[in-house]
N, CA, C and O atoms as a printed pandas DataFrame, in Angstrom:
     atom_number atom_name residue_name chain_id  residue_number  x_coord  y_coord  z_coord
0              1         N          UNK        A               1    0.833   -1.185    0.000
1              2        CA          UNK        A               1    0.000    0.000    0.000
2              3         C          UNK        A               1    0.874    1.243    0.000
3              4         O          UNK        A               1    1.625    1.429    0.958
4              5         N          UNK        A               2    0.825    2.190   -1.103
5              6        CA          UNK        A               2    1.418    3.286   -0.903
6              7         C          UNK        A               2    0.381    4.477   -0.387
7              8         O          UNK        A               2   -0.840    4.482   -0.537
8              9         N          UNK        A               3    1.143    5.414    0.218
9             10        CA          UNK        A               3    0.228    6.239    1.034
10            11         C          UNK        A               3    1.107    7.976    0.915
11            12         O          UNK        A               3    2.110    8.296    1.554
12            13         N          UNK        A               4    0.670    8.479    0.335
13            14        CA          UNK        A               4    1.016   10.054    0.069
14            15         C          UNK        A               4    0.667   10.772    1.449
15            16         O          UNK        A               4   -0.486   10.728    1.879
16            17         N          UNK        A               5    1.834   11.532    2.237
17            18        CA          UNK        A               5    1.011   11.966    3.379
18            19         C          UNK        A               5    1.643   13.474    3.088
19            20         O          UNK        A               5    2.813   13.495    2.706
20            21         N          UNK        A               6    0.816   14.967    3.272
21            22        CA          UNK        A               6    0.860   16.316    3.091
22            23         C          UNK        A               6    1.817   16.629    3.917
23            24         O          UNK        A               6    2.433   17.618    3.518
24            25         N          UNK        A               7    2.271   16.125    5.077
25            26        CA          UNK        A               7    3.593   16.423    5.796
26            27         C          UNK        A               7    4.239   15.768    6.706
27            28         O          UNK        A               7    3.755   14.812    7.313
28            29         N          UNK        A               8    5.930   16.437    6.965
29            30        CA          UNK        A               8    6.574   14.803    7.460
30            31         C          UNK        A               8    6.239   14.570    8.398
31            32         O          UNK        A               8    6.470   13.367    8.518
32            33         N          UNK        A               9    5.618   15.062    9.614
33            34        CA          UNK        A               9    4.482   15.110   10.495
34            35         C          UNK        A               9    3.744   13.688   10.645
35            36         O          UNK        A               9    4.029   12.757   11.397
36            37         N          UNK        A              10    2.775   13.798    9.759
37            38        CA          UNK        A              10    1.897   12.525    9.687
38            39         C          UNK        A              10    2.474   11.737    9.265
39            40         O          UNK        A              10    2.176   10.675    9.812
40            41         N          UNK        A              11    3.349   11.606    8.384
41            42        CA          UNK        A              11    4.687   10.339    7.664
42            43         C          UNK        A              11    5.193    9.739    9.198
43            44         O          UNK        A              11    4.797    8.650    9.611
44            45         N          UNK        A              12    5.982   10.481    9.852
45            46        CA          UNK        A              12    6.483    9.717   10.964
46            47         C          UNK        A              12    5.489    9.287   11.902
47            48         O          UNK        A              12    5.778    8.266   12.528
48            49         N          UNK        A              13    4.351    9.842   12.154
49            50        CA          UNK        A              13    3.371    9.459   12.994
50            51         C          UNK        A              13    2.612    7.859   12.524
51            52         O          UNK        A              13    2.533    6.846   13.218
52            53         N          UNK        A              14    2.227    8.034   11.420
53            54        CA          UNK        A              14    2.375    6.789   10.609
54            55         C          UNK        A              14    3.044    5.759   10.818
55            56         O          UNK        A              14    2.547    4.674   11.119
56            57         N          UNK        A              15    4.476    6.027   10.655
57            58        CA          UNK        A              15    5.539    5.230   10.523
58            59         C          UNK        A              15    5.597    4.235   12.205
59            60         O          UNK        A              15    5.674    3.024   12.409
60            61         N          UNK        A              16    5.528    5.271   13.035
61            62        CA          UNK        A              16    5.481    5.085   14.933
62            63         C          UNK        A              16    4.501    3.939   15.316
63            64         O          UNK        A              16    4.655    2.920   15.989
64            65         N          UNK        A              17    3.555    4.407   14.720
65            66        CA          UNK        A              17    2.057    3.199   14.896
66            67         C          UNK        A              17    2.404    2.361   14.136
67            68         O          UNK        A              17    1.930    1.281   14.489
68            69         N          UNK        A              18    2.901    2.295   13.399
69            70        CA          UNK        A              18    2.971    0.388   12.188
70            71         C          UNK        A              18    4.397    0.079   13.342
71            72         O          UNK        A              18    4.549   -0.805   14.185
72            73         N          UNK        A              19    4.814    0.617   13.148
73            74        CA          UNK        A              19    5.964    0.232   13.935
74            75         C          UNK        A              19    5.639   -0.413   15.555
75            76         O          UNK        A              19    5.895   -1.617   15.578
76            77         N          UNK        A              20    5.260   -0.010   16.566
77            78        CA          UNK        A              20    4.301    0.201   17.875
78            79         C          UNK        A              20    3.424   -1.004   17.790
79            80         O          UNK        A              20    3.441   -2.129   18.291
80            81         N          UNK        A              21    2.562   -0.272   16.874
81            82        CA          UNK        A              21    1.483   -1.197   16.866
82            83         C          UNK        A              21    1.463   -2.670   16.435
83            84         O          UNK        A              21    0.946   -3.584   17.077
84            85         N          UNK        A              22    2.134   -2.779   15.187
85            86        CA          UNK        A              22    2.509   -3.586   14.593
86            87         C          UNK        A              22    4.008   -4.620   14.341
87            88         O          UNK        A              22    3.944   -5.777   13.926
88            89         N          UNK        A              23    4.361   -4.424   14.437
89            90        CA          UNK        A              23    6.068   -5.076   13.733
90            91         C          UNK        A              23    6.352   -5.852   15.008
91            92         O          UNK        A              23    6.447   -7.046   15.292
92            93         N          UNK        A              24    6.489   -4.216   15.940
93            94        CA          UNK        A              24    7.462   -4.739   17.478
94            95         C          UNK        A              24    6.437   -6.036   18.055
95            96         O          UNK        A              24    6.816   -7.167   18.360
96            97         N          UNK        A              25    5.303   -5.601   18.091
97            98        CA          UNK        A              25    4.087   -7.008   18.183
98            99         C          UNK        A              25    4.706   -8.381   18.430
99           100         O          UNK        A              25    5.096   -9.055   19.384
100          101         N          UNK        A              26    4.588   -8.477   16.887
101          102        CA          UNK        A              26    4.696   -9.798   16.224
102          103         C          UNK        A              26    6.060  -10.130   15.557
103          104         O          UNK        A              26    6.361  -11.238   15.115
104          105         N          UNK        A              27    6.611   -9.351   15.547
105          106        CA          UNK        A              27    8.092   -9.810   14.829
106          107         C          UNK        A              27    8.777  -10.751   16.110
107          108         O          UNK        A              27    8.195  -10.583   17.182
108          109         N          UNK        A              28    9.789  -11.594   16.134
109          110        CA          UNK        A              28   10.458  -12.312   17.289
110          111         C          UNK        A              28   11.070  -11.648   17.811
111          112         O          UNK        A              28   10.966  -10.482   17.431
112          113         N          UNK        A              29   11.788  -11.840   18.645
113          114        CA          UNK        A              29   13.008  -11.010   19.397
114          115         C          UNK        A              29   13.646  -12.018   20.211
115          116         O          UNK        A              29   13.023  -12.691   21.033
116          117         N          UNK        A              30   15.400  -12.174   19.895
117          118        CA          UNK        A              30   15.818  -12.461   20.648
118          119         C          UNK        A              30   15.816  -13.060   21.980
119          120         O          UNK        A              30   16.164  -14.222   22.192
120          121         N          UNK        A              31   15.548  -12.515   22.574
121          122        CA          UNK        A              31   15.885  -11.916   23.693
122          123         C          UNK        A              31   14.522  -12.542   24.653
123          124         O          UNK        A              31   14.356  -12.620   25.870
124          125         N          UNK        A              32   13.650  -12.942   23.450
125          126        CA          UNK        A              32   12.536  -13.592   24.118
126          127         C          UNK        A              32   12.199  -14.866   23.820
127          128         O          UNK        A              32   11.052  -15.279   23.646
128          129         N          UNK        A              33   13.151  -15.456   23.765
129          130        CA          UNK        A              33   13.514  -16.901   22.800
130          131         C          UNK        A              33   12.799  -16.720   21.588
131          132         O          UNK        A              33   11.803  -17.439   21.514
132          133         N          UNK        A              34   12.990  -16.028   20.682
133          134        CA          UNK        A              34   12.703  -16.062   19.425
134          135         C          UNK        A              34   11.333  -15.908   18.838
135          136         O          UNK        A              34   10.942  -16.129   17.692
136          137         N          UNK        A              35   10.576  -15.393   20.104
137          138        CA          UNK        A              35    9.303  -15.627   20.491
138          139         C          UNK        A              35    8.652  -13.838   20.308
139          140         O          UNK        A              35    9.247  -12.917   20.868
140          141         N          UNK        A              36    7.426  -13.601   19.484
141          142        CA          UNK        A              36    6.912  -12.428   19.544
142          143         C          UNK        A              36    6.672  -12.124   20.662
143          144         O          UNK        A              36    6.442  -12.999   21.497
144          145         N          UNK        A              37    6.660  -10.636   21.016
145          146        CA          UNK        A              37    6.165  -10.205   22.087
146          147         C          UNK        A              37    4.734  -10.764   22.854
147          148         O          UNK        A              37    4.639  -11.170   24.012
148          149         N          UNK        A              38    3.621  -10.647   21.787
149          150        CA          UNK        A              38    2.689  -11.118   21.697
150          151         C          UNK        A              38    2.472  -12.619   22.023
151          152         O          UNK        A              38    1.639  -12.963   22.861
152          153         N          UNK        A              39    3.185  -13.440   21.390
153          154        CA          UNK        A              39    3.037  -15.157   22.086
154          155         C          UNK        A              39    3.522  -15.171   23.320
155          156         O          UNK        A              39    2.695  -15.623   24.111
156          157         N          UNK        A              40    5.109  -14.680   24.086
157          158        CA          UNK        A              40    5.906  -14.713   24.891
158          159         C          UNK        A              40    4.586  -13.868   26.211
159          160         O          UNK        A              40    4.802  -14.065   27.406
160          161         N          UNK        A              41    3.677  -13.238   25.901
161          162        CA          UNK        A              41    2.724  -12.736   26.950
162          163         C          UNK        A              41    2.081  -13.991   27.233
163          164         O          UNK        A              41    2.114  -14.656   28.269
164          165         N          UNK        A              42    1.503  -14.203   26.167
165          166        CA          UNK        A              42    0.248  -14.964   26.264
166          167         C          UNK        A              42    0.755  -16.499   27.016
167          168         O          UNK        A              42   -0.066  -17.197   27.611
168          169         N          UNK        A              43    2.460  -16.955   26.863
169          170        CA          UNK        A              43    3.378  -17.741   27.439
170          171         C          UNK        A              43    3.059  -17.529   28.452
171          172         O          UNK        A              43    2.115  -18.120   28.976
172          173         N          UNK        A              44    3.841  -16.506   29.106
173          174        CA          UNK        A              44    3.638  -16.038   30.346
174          175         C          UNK        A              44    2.330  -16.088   31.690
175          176         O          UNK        A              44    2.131  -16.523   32.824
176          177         N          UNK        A              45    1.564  -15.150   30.375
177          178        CA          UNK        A              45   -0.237  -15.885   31.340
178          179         C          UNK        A              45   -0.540  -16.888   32.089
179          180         O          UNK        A              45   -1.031  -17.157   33.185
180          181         N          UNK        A              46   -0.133  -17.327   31.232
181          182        CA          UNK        A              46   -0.675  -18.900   31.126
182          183         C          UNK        A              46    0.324  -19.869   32.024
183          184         O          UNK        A              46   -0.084  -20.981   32.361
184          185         N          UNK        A              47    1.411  -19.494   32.335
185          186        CA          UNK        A              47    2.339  -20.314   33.212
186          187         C          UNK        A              47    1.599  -19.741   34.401
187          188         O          UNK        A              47    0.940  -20.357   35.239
188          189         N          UNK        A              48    1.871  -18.249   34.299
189          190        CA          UNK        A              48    0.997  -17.774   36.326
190          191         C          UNK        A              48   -0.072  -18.107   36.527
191          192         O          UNK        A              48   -0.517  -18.073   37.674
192          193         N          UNK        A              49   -1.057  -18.669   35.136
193          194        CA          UNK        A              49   -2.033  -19.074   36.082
194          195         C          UNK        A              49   -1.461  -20.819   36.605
195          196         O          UNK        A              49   -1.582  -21.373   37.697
196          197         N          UNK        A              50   -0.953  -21.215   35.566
197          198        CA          UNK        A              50   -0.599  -22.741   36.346
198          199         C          UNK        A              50   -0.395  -22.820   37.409
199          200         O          UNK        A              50   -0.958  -23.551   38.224
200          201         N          UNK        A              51    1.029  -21.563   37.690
201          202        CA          UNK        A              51    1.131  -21.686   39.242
202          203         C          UNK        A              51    0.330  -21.273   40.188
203          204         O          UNK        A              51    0.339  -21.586   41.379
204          205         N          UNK        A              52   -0.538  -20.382   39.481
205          206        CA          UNK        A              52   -1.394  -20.087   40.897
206          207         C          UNK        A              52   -2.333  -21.303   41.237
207          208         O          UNK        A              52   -2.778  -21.642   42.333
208          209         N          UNK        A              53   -2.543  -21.967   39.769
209          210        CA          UNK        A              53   -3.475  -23.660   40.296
210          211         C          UNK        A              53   -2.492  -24.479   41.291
211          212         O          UNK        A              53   -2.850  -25.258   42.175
212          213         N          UNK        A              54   -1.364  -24.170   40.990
213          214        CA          UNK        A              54   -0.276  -25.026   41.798
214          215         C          UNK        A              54    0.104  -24.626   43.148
215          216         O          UNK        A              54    0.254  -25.488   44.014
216          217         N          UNK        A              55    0.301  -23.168   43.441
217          218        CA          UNK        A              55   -0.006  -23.204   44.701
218          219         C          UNK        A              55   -1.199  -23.054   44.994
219          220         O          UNK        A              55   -1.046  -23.063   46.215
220          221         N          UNK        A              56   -2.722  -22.867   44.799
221          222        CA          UNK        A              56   -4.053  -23.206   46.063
222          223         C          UNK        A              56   -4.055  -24.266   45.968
223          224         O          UNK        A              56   -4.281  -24.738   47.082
224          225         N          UNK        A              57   -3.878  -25.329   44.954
225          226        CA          UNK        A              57   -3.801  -27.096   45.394
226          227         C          UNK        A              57   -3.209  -27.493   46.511
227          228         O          UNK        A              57   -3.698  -28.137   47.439
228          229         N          UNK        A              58   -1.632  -26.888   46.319
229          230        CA          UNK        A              58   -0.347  -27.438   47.527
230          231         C          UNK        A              58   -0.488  -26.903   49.025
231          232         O          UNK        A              58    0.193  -27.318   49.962
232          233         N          UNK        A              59   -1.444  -25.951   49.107
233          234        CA          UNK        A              59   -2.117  -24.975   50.539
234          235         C          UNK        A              59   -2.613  -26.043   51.261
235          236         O          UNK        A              59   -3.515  -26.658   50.693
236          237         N          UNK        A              60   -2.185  -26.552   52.666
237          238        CA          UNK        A              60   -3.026  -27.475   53.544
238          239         C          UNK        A              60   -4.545  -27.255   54.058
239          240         O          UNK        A              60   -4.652  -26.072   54.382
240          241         N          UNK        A              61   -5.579  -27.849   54.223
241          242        CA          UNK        A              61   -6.530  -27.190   54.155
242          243         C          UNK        A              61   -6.670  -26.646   55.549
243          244         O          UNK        A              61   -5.925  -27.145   56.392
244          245         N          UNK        A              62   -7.454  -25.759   55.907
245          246        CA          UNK        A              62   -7.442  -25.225   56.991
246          247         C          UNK        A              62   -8.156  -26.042   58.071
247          248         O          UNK        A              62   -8.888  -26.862   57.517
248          249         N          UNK        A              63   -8.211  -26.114   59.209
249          250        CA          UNK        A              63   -8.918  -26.571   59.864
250          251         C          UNK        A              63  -10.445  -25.982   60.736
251          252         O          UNK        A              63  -10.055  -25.080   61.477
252          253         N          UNK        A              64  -11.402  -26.094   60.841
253          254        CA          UNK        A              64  -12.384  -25.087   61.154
254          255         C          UNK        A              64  -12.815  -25.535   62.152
255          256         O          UNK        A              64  -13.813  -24.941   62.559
256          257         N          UNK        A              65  -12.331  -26.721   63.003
257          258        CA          UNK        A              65  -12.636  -27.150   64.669
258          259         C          UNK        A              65  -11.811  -26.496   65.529
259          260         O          UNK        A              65  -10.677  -26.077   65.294
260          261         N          UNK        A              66  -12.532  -26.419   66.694
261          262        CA          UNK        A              66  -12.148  -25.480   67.605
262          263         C          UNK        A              66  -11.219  -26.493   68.901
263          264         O          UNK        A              66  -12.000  -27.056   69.668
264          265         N          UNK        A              67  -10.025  -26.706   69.138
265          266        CA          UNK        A              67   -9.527  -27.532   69.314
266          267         C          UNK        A              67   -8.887  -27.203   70.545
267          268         O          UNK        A              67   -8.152  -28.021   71.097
């Protein structure tokens, strides 16, 4: 898609959001095992909730007699 913009203004503003919005997203990175920003979250999520299933399972249950 080419896109004519009236000044360099809106060109870089343009440029910021595809960039922002887009690229840094989904492109991999290093640094995140090779993994988009976007998957490497959704990674993430999804492990804290495991652990949070993993610790209220491993919690002893309380006791509610008066002893």
């Amino acid at each position: 898609d080419r896109h004519t913009f009236q000044t360099r203004n809106q060109a870089r503003l343009a440029l910021f959001h595809w960039i922002e919005g887009f690229y840094n997203s989904r492109r991999r990175h290093s640094t995140l095992g090779q993994q988009s920003p976007d998957r490497f979250e959704e990674m993430m999520k999804a492990e804290k909730e495991e652990d949070q299933k993993l610790l209220w399972s491993s919690k002893p249950a309380v006791s509610t007699e008066a002893g």
